[in-house]
Amino acid sequence: MYCTRKLTEQVTWVGGSDRRLALFENLFPVPHGVSYNSYVIMDEKTAVLDTADAAISRQFLENVLHTLGGRPLDYLVVNHMEPDHCANIEALALRFPGMKIVGNAKTFTFMKQFYDLPLEERMIIVKEGDTLSLGSHTLHFYMAPMVHWPEVMVTYESSEKLLFSADAFGTFGAVNGSLFSDEVNFDRDWLDDARRYYGNIVGKYGLQVQAALKKLSALDIAMICPLHGPVWRENLDYLLGKYDKWSRYEPEEKAVAIFYASMYGDTENAADILAAGLAEGGVRNIAMYDVSSTHISYLISEVFRCSHLVLAAPTYNNGIYPAMANLLHDMKALMLQNRTVGLVENGSWAPVSGKLIRAELESLKGFQVLEPVASLKSALKGDSLEQLGQLKDSILASLNG
Ligand code: FEO
């Protein structure tokens, strides 16, 4: 049975949610599910904006067919060619022989790579600023390369001021009936997933997101309709502000996150004592994660949120403990910038993890390592306890500076 929601009189959400998927992109846990949004515009001509993932094909097709109400589909606009949005192109093409497919040159390159569709009679190739009239609705196409793939474009409908923003402004999380962000407590229930989605999926492309934000700032937008998560029709500045901050790699909050690795509990003990000292010094809402047991996507999300990080790790095979090395690898891959970091190392006979982590951090733009590094030999005592106290004071001074 169809399950749709109207955005406006002539525009309908025809997407769906997957609550069974364990790992998005076979990488990222989605305990709250994920939605794949698609939209139909009914005018003199009919249009679908993006399709959906194969997991929800049945729901998607029922939604589209119901919304069309027996009319043919004239246009399919493909803003993004990643399979979570384009898995149903062929299904629509088979049902609607007269349907034209609208995309840019790169869209069709990817479409031919993924599928064997007879496209020649169907393709409408658009470029920056091109328009397509559906009747009273007019679609305007703007390229947004690398937000999140090179072929990505966004579509702006000018009569109702709707921005179909592709992956931009999306979030993990199933749409549980409440399609609009003003129907949920976004800060409480969605923001963490939105940050985790942004940081891990689009985080590397801050420069390109900044370019897209600049381009979009010229548009009068009443509603943002992303491919994942809630549609925004209120408080757009809140969302645009988050994206602006994340894409400039500025911390969202003045806050401390402690990431520790610990083989037998001694490095964890140092992390606990440091956290307690910081709390006594007035720091609130300290976040602490065991990097061995926390999925890295949550760690990355916290790096995007917090101004101050503590990395505490043992030395392992004369290198950095693997789970911590993995976090550093992702921070580098995602081009993280502008954080202040305290270090705690451990090593029973030759502690070198602090030196090695420092070298990794110093290769990142705008990272500052606080002094001293607390250096444990097996367990916290004597000199290392003193160093840990000094590190706590450095963190407090930096937070209050
Ligand atoms: Fe939701 Fe880049 O695909």
CSV table of C-alpha atoms and ligand atoms in Angstrom, one decimal:
chain,number,residue,atom,x,y,z
A,1,MET,CA,0.0,0.0,0.0
A,2,TYR,CA,1.2,3.5,-0.8
A,3,CYS,CA,2.6,5.7,2.0
A,4,THR,CA,3.2,9.3,0.9
A,5,ARG,CA,3.1,12.8,2.3
A,6,LYS,CA,2.3,16.1,0.6
A,7,LEU,CA,4.9,18.9,0.7
A,8,THR,CA,2.5,21.2,-1.2
A,9,GLU,CA,-0.6,20.8,-3.2
A,10,GLN,CA,1.3,19.6,-6.2
A,11,VAL,CA,4.5,18.1,-4.7
A,12,THR,CA,4.5,14.8,-2.9
A,13,TRP,CA,7.1,12.8,-1.0
A,14,VAL,CA,7.2,9.3,-2.4
A,15,GLY,CA,10.2,7.9,-0.5
A,16,GLY,CA,10.4,5.3,2.2
A,17,SER,CA,12.6,4.0,5.0
A,18,ASP,CA,14.8,1.0,5.6
A,19,ARG,CA,14.9,-0.1,9.3
A,20,ARG,CA,16.5,-3.4,8.5
A,21,LEU,CA,19.7,-2.2,7.1
A,22,ALA,CA,22.6,-2.9,9.4
A,23,LEU,CA,25.3,-0.9,7.7
A,24,PHE,CA,24.8,2.1,5.3
A,25,GLU,CA,27.3,1.8,2.5
A,26,ASN,CA,28.2,-1.5,4.2
A,27,LEU,CA,30.2,0.6,6.6
A,28,PHE,CA,28.1,2.8,8.9
A,29,PRO,CA,25.7,1.5,11.6
A,30,VAL,CA,22.2,2.9,11.2
A,31,PRO,CA,20.4,1.8,14.4
A,32,HIS,CA,17.7,4.3,13.7
A,33,GLY,CA,17.3,3.2,10.1
A,34,VAL,CA,17.6,5.5,7.0
A,35,SER,CA,15.2,7.1,4.6
A,36,TYR,CA,15.5,7.4,0.9
A,37,ASN,CA,13.5,10.4,-0.2
A,38,SER,CA,12.0,10.9,-3.6
A,39,TYR,CA,9.5,13.6,-4.8
A,40,VAL,CA,6.8,13.8,-7.4
A,41,ILE,CA,5.7,17.1,-9.0
A,42,MET,CA,2.3,17.0,-10.7
A,43,ASP,CA,1.8,19.8,-13.2
A,44,GLU,CA,1.0,19.9,-17.0
A,45,LYS,CA,4.0,17.6,-17.1
A,46,THR,CA,4.9,15.1,-14.3
A,47,ALA,CA,8.3,14.7,-12.8
A,48,VAL,CA,10.0,12.4,-10.2
A,49,LEU,CA,13.1,13.8,-8.5
A,50,ASP,CA,15.5,10.9,-7.9
A,51,THR,CA,14.4,7.3,-7.3
A,52,ALA,CA,15.3,5.2,-4.2
A,53,ASP,CA,17.4,2.3,-2.9
A,54,ALA,CA,16.6,-1.2,-4.1
A,55,ALA,CA,15.7,-2.1,-0.5
A,56,ILE,CA,12.5,-0.1,-0.8
A,57,SER,CA,11.6,-0.5,-4.5
A,58,ARG,CA,8.2,-2.0,-3.9
A,59,GLN,CA,7.2,0.9,-1.5
A,60,PHE,CA,8.7,3.5,-3.8
A,61,LEU,CA,6.9,2.2,-7.0
A,62,GLU,CA,3.6,2.0,-5.2
A,63,ASN,CA,4.0,5.6,-4.0
A,64,VAL,CA,4.9,6.9,-7.4
A,65,LEU,CA,2.1,5.1,-9.2
A,66,HIS,CA,-0.5,6.2,-6.6
A,67,THR,CA,0.6,9.8,-6.8
A,68,LEU,CA,0.6,9.8,-10.6
A,69,GLY,CA,-3.0,8.6,-10.4
A,70,GLY,CA,-2.8,6.9,-13.8
A,71,ARG,CA,-1.0,9.7,-15.6
A,72,PRO,CA,2.3,8.9,-17.4
A,73,LEU,CA,5.6,10.1,-16.0
A,74,ASP,CA,7.2,12.7,-18.3
A,75,TYR,CA,10.5,13.3,-16.5
A,76,LEU,CA,12.9,11.7,-14.1
A,77,VAL,CA,15.5,14.1,-12.7
A,78,VAL,CA,18.6,12.4,-11.4
A,79,ASN,CA,20.4,14.6,-9.0
A,80,HIS,CA,22.7,11.9,-7.8
A,81,MET,CA,23.8,8.6,-9.3
A,82,GLU,CA,24.7,6.7,-6.2
A,83,PRO,CA,22.8,3.5,-6.1
A,84,ASP,CA,20.9,4.4,-2.9
A,85,HIS,CA,19.0,6.9,-5.1
A,86,CYS,CA,19.2,5.5,-8.6
A,87,ALA,CA,18.3,1.8,-8.1
A,88,ASN,CA,14.8,2.2,-9.6
A,89,ILE,CA,15.6,4.1,-12.8
A,90,GLU,CA,15.2,1.0,-14.9
A,91,ALA,CA,11.9,0.1,-13.1
A,92,LEU,CA,10.5,3.6,-14.0
A,93,ALA,CA,11.9,3.4,-17.6
A,94,LEU,CA,10.2,0.1,-18.1
A,95,ARG,CA,6.8,1.4,-16.8
A,96,PHE,CA,7.0,4.7,-18.7
A,97,PRO,CA,8.4,4.3,-22.2
A,98,GLY,CA,8.0,8.1,-22.9
A,99,MET,CA,9.8,9.2,-19.7
A,100,LYS,CA,12.8,11.4,-20.4
A,101,ILE,CA,15.8,11.3,-17.9
A,102,VAL,CA,17.3,14.6,-16.9
A,103,GLY,CA,20.9,14.7,-15.7
A,104,ASN,CA,24.2,16.3,-16.5
A,105,ALA,CA,26.9,14.8,-18.7
A,106,LYS,CA,28.6,13.0,-15.7
A,107,THR,CA,25.2,11.7,-14.6
A,108,PHE,CA,24.9,9.8,-17.9
A,109,THR,CA,28.5,8.6,-17.8
A,110,PHE,CA,27.8,6.9,-14.4
A,111,MET,CA,24.4,5.7,-15.6
A,112,LYS,CA,26.0,3.9,-18.4
A,113,GLN,CA,28.6,2.4,-16.1
A,114,PHE,CA,26.0,1.1,-13.7
A,115,TYR,CA,23.3,0.0,-16.1
A,116,ASP,CA,22.6,-1.2,-19.6
A,117,LEU,CA,19.7,1.0,-20.4
A,118,PRO,CA,18.8,2.2,-23.9
A,119,LEU,CA,19.2,5.9,-23.1
A,120,GLU,CA,19.7,7.6,-26.5
A,121,GLU,CA,16.0,8.6,-26.9
A,122,ARG,CA,15.5,9.5,-23.3
A,123,MET,CA,18.5,11.7,-22.3
A,124,ILE,CA,18.1,15.4,-21.5
A,125,ILE,CA,21.5,16.7,-20.7
A,126,VAL,CA,21.5,19.8,-18.6
A,127,LYS,CA,24.3,22.1,-17.4
A,128,GLU,CA,24.6,24.9,-14.8
A,129,GLY,CA,21.6,27.3,-14.8
A,130,ASP,CA,19.5,25.3,-17.3
A,131,THR,CA,15.8,25.2,-16.7
A,132,LEU,CA,12.9,22.8,-17.4
A,133,SER,CA,9.3,23.9,-17.4
A,134,LEU,CA,6.7,21.5,-16.1
A,135,GLY,CA,3.8,24.1,-16.5
A,136,SER,CA,3.5,26.4,-13.5
A,137,HIS,CA,6.6,24.8,-12.0
A,138,THR,CA,10.1,25.5,-13.4
A,139,LEU,CA,13.1,23.4,-12.4
A,140,HIS,CA,16.5,25.1,-12.3
A,141,PHE,CA,19.7,23.0,-12.3
A,142,TYR,CA,22.8,23.8,-10.4
A,143,MET,CA,25.9,21.6,-10.2
A,144,ALA,CA,27.2,20.6,-6.8
A,145,PRO,CA,30.2,18.5,-7.6
A,146,MET,CA,31.6,16.3,-4.8
A,147,VAL,CA,28.6,16.9,-2.5
A,148,HIS,CA,29.0,13.9,-2.5
A,149,TRP,CA,30.0,12.5,-5.9
A,150,PRO,CA,31.3,14.4,-8.9
A,151,GLU,CA,28.0,14.3,-10.9
A,152,VAL,CA,25.9,15.7,-8.0
A,153,MET,CA,23.5,18.5,-8.9
A,154,VAL,CA,20.7,20.2,-7.0
A,155,THR,CA,17.4,21.2,-8.5
A,156,TYR,CA,15.6,24.4,-7.5
A,157,GLU,CA,11.9,24.8,-8.2
A,158,SER,CA,11.2,28.5,-8.4
A,159,SER,CA,7.4,28.9,-8.2
A,160,GLU,CA,7.3,27.2,-4.7
A,161,LYS,CA,10.9,27.9,-3.8
A,162,LEU,CA,11.8,24.2,-3.2
A,163,LEU,CA,15.4,23.1,-3.1
A,164,PHE,CA,15.9,19.4,-4.0
A,165,SER,CA,19.3,19.2,-2.4
A,166,ALA,CA,20.6,15.7,-3.1
A,167,ASP,CA,22.7,14.3,-0.2
A,168,ALA,CA,23.3,17.8,1.1
A,169,PHE,CA,21.3,18.5,4.3
A,170,GLY,CA,20.5,14.8,4.7
A,171,THR,CA,20.8,12.6,7.8
A,172,PHE,CA,20.7,9.0,8.9
A,173,GLY,CA,17.5,8.0,10.5
A,174,ALA,CA,14.2,6.5,9.2
A,175,VAL,CA,11.3,8.9,8.6
A,176,ASN,CA,8.8,7.7,11.2
A,177,GLY,CA,5.7,9.4,9.8
A,178,SER,CA,7.1,12.8,10.7
A,179,LEU,CA,8.5,13.9,7.4
A,180,PHE,CA,9.2,17.5,8.4
A,181,SER,CA,11.9,18.7,10.7
A,182,ASP,CA,9.4,20.8,12.6
A,183,GLU,CA,7.4,17.6,13.5
A,184,VAL,CA,10.3,16.1,15.4
A,185,ASN,CA,12.7,17.2,18.2
A,186,PHE,CA,15.6,17.5,15.8
A,187,ASP,CA,18.2,18.7,18.4
A,188,ARG,CA,17.4,15.8,20.7
A,189,ASP,CA,16.6,13.0,18.3
A,190,TRP,CA,18.3,13.7,15.0
A,191,LEU,CA,21.3,16.1,15.3
A,192,ASP,CA,23.8,13.4,16.3
A,193,ASP,CA,22.8,11.3,13.3
A,194,ALA,CA,22.9,14.3,11.0
A,195,ARG,CA,26.4,15.2,12.2
A,196,ARG,CA,27.5,11.5,11.9
A,197,TYR,CA,26.1,11.4,8.4
A,198,TYR,CA,27.7,14.7,7.3
A,199,GLY,CA,31.1,14.0,8.9
A,200,ASN,CA,31.5,10.5,7.6
A,201,ILE,CA,29.8,10.7,4.2
A,202,VAL,CA,30.5,14.3,3.0
A,203,GLY,CA,33.1,15.4,5.6
A,204,LYS,CA,36.0,15.2,3.3
A,205,TYR,CA,34.4,17.7,0.9
A,206,GLY,CA,34.2,20.8,3.1
A,207,LEU,CA,35.5,23.1,0.3
A,208,GLN,CA,33.0,21.8,-2.2
A,209,VAL,CA,30.2,22.2,0.4
A,210,GLN,CA,31.3,25.8,1.0
A,211,ALA,CA,31.1,26.4,-2.7
A,212,ALA,CA,27.6,24.9,-2.9
A,213,LEU,CA,26.5,27.0,0.1
A,214,LYS,CA,27.7,30.1,-1.5
A,215,LYS,CA,25.8,29.3,-4.7
A,216,LEU,CA,22.6,28.5,-2.8
A,217,SER,CA,22.8,31.7,-0.8
A,218,ALA,CA,21.6,33.5,-3.9
A,219,LEU,CA,18.3,31.5,-3.9
A,220,ASP,CA,15.1,32.3,-2.1
A,221,ILE,CA,14.5,28.9,-0.4
A,222,ALA,CA,11.2,28.0,1.4
A,223,MET,CA,11.8,24.3,1.7
A,224,ILE,CA,14.9,22.1,1.6
A,225,CYS,CA,14.1,18.6,0.4
A,226,PRO,CA,17.1,16.3,0.9
A,227,LEU,CA,17.5,12.7,-0.2
A,228,HIS,CA,17.8,11.4,3.4
A,229,GLY,CA,15.9,12.4,6.5
A,230,PRO,CA,13.5,15.2,7.3
A,231,VAL,CA,12.4,18.0,4.9
A,232,TRP,CA,13.0,21.5,6.2
A,233,ARG,CA,10.3,24.2,5.9
A,234,GLU,CA,11.1,26.1,9.1
A,235,ASN,CA,14.3,27.3,10.8
A,236,LEU,CA,16.4,26.8,7.7
A,237,ASP,CA,19.1,29.0,9.2
A,238,TYR,CA,19.7,26.4,11.9
A,239,LEU,CA,20.5,23.7,9.3
A,240,LEU,CA,22.5,26.1,7.0
A,241,GLY,CA,24.5,27.2,10.1
A,242,LYS,CA,25.4,23.6,11.0
A,243,TYR,CA,26.5,22.9,7.5
A,244,ASP,CA,28.5,26.1,7.3
A,245,LYS,CA,30.3,25.2,10.6
A,246,TRP,CA,31.0,21.6,9.7
A,247,SER,CA,32.2,22.4,6.2
A,248,ARG,CA,34.6,25.0,7.6
A,249,TYR,CA,35.9,22.3,10.0
A,250,GLU,CA,35.1,24.6,12.9
A,251,PRO,CA,34.1,22.8,16.2
A,252,GLU,CA,30.4,23.0,16.8
A,253,GLU,CA,30.9,23.3,20.5
A,254,LYS,CA,33.6,24.3,23.1
A,255,ALA,CA,33.7,20.8,24.5
A,256,VAL,CA,36.0,17.9,25.4
A,257,ALA,CA,35.9,14.4,24.0
A,258,ILE,CA,38.3,11.8,25.3
A,259,PHE,CA,39.2,8.9,23.0
A,260,TYR,CA,41.1,6.2,24.8
A,261,ALA,CA,42.5,2.7,23.9
A,262,SER,CA,43.3,0.5,26.8
A,263,MET,CA,44.5,-3.2,26.8
A,264,TYR,CA,44.3,-3.9,30.5
A,265,GLY,CA,42.6,-0.8,31.9
A,266,ASP,CA,45.6,1.3,32.9
A,267,THR,CA,45.3,3.9,30.0
A,268,GLU,CA,41.6,3.9,30.7
A,269,ASN,CA,42.3,4.7,34.4
A,270,ALA,CA,44.4,7.7,33.3
A,271,ALA,CA,41.6,8.8,31.0
A,272,ASP,CA,39.2,8.6,33.9
A,273,ILE,CA,41.4,10.5,36.3
A,274,LEU,CA,42.0,13.2,33.6
A,275,ALA,CA,38.2,13.5,33.0
A,276,ALA,CA,37.5,13.8,36.7
A,277,GLY,CA,40.1,16.5,37.1
A,278,LEU,CA,38.5,18.4,34.1
A,279,ALA,CA,35.1,18.1,35.6
A,280,GLU,CA,36.4,19.4,38.9
A,281,GLY,CA,37.9,22.3,36.9
A,282,GLY,CA,34.4,23.2,35.6
A,283,VAL,CA,34.2,21.3,32.3
A,284,ARG,CA,30.7,20.0,31.7
A,285,ASN,CA,29.4,17.1,29.5
A,286,ILE,CA,32.7,15.5,28.9
A,287,ALA,CA,32.4,12.7,26.3
A,288,MET,CA,34.6,9.6,26.6
A,289,TYR,CA,34.9,6.7,24.1
A,290,ASP,CA,36.7,3.4,24.1
A,291,VAL,CA,38.1,3.5,20.5
A,292,SER,CA,38.2,-0.4,20.4
A,293,SER,CA,34.5,-0.8,21.0
A,294,THR,CA,33.0,2.3,19.5
A,295,HIS,CA,32.3,2.3,15.8
A,296,ILE,CA,34.6,4.9,14.2
A,297,SER,CA,31.7,6.8,12.6
A,298,TYR,CA,30.6,7.9,16.1
A,299,LEU,CA,34.2,9.0,17.0
A,300,ILE,CA,34.5,11.0,13.8
A,301,SER,CA,31.1,12.7,14.5
A,302,GLU,CA,32.4,13.7,17.9
A,303,VAL,CA,35.6,15.1,16.4
A,304,PHE,CA,33.4,17.3,14.2
A,305,ARG,CA,31.5,18.4,17.4
A,306,CYS,CA,34.2,19.1,19.9
A,307,SER,CA,36.9,21.8,20.2
A,308,HIS,CA,39.2,19.8,22.5
A,309,LEU,CA,40.2,16.2,22.1
A,310,VAL,CA,42.2,13.9,24.2
A,311,LEU,CA,43.8,10.9,22.6
A,312,ALA,CA,45.1,8.2,25.0
A,313,ALA,CA,46.7,5.1,23.6
A,314,PRO,CA,49.2,2.3,24.3
A,315,THR,CA,52.2,1.6,22.2
A,316,TYR,CA,51.7,-1.5,20.1
A,317,ASN,CA,54.3,-3.3,17.9
A,318,ASN,CA,56.5,-0.2,18.4
A,319,GLY,CA,53.7,1.9,16.8
A,320,ILE,CA,50.3,3.3,17.6
A,321,TYR,CA,47.6,1.0,19.0
A,322,PRO,CA,45.7,-0.2,15.9
A,323,ALA,CA,42.2,1.1,16.9
A,324,MET,CA,43.7,4.6,17.6
A,325,ALA,CA,45.7,4.5,14.4
A,326,ASN,CA,42.5,3.8,12.6
A,327,LEU,CA,40.9,6.9,14.1
A,328,LEU,CA,43.8,9.0,13.0
A,329,HIS,CA,43.7,7.5,9.5
A,330,ASP,CA,40.0,8.6,9.2
A,331,MET,CA,40.6,12.0,10.6
A,332,LYS,CA,43.3,12.5,8.0
A,333,ALA,CA,41.2,11.1,5.2
A,334,LEU,CA,38.3,13.4,6.1
A,335,MET,CA,40.6,16.4,6.2
A,336,LEU,CA,39.7,17.3,9.8
A,337,GLN,CA,41.1,20.7,10.9
A,338,ASN,CA,41.4,23.1,13.8
A,339,ARG,CA,41.3,21.1,17.0
A,340,THR,CA,43.2,21.3,20.2
A,341,VAL,CA,44.5,17.9,21.4
A,342,GLY,CA,46.0,16.5,24.6
A,343,LEU,CA,47.9,13.3,24.5
A,344,VAL,CA,48.4,10.4,26.9
A,345,GLU,CA,50.7,7.5,25.9
A,346,ASN,CA,51.5,4.2,27.5
A,347,GLY,CA,54.2,1.6,26.9
A,348,SER,CA,55.7,-0.8,29.4
A,349,TRP,CA,59.3,-0.7,28.0
A,350,ALA,CA,59.4,1.8,25.1
A,351,PRO,CA,56.4,4.2,25.0
A,352,VAL,CA,56.4,5.9,21.6
A,353,SER,CA,52.7,6.3,20.8
A,354,GLY,CA,52.6,9.9,21.9
A,355,LYS,CA,55.4,10.9,19.6
A,356,LEU,CA,53.8,9.0,16.7
A,357,ILE,CA,50.3,10.4,17.3
A,358,ARG,CA,51.8,13.9,17.5
A,359,ALA,CA,53.4,13.5,14.1
A,360,GLU,CA,50.1,12.4,12.6
A,361,LEU,CA,48.2,15.3,14.2
A,362,GLU,CA,50.8,17.8,13.1
A,363,SER,CA,50.2,16.8,9.5
A,364,LEU,CA,46.6,18.0,9.8
A,365,LYS,CA,45.8,21.7,9.3
A,366,GLY,CA,45.2,23.8,12.4
A,367,PHE,CA,45.8,21.0,15.0
A,368,GLN,CA,47.5,22.1,18.2
A,369,VAL,CA,49.0,19.6,20.6
A,370,LEU,CA,49.0,20.7,24.2
A,371,GLU,CA,51.9,20.1,26.6
A,372,PRO,CA,52.9,18.0,28.3
A,373,VAL,CA,52.2,14.5,26.9
A,374,ALA,CA,51.4,12.3,29.9
A,375,SER,CA,53.7,9.3,29.4
A,376,LEU,CA,52.8,6.1,31.4
A,377,LYS,CA,55.0,3.2,31.8
A,378,SER,CA,52.4,0.4,32.3
A,379,ALA,CA,50.4,2.3,34.9
A,380,LEU,CA,49.9,5.8,36.2
A,381,LYS,CA,52.2,6.7,39.0
A,382,GLY,CA,54.8,9.3,40.1
A,383,ASP,CA,56.0,11.3,37.1
A,384,SER,CA,53.2,10.3,34.8
A,385,LEU,CA,50.6,11.3,37.4
A,386,GLU,CA,52.2,14.7,37.6
A,387,GLN,CA,52.3,15.1,33.8
A,388,LEU,CA,48.6,14.1,33.7
A,389,GLY,CA,47.8,16.9,36.2
A,390,GLN,CA,49.8,19.4,34.1
A,391,LEU,CA,48.0,18.2,31.0
A,392,LYS,CA,44.6,18.8,32.7
A,393,ASP,CA,45.8,22.4,33.6
A,394,SER,CA,46.8,22.9,29.9
A,395,ILE,CA,43.4,21.8,28.7
A,396,LEU,CA,41.6,24.0,31.2
A,397,ALA,CA,43.7,27.0,30.3
A,398,SER,CA,43.0,26.4,26.6
A,399,LEU,CA,39.3,26.1,27.2
A,400,ASN,CA,39.2,29.2,29.2
A,401,GLY,CA,41.6,31.2,27.1
B,1,FEO,FE1,22.6,9.1,-0.4
B,1,FEO,FE2,25.7,9.8,-1.9
B,1,FEO,O1,24.0,8.9,-1.6
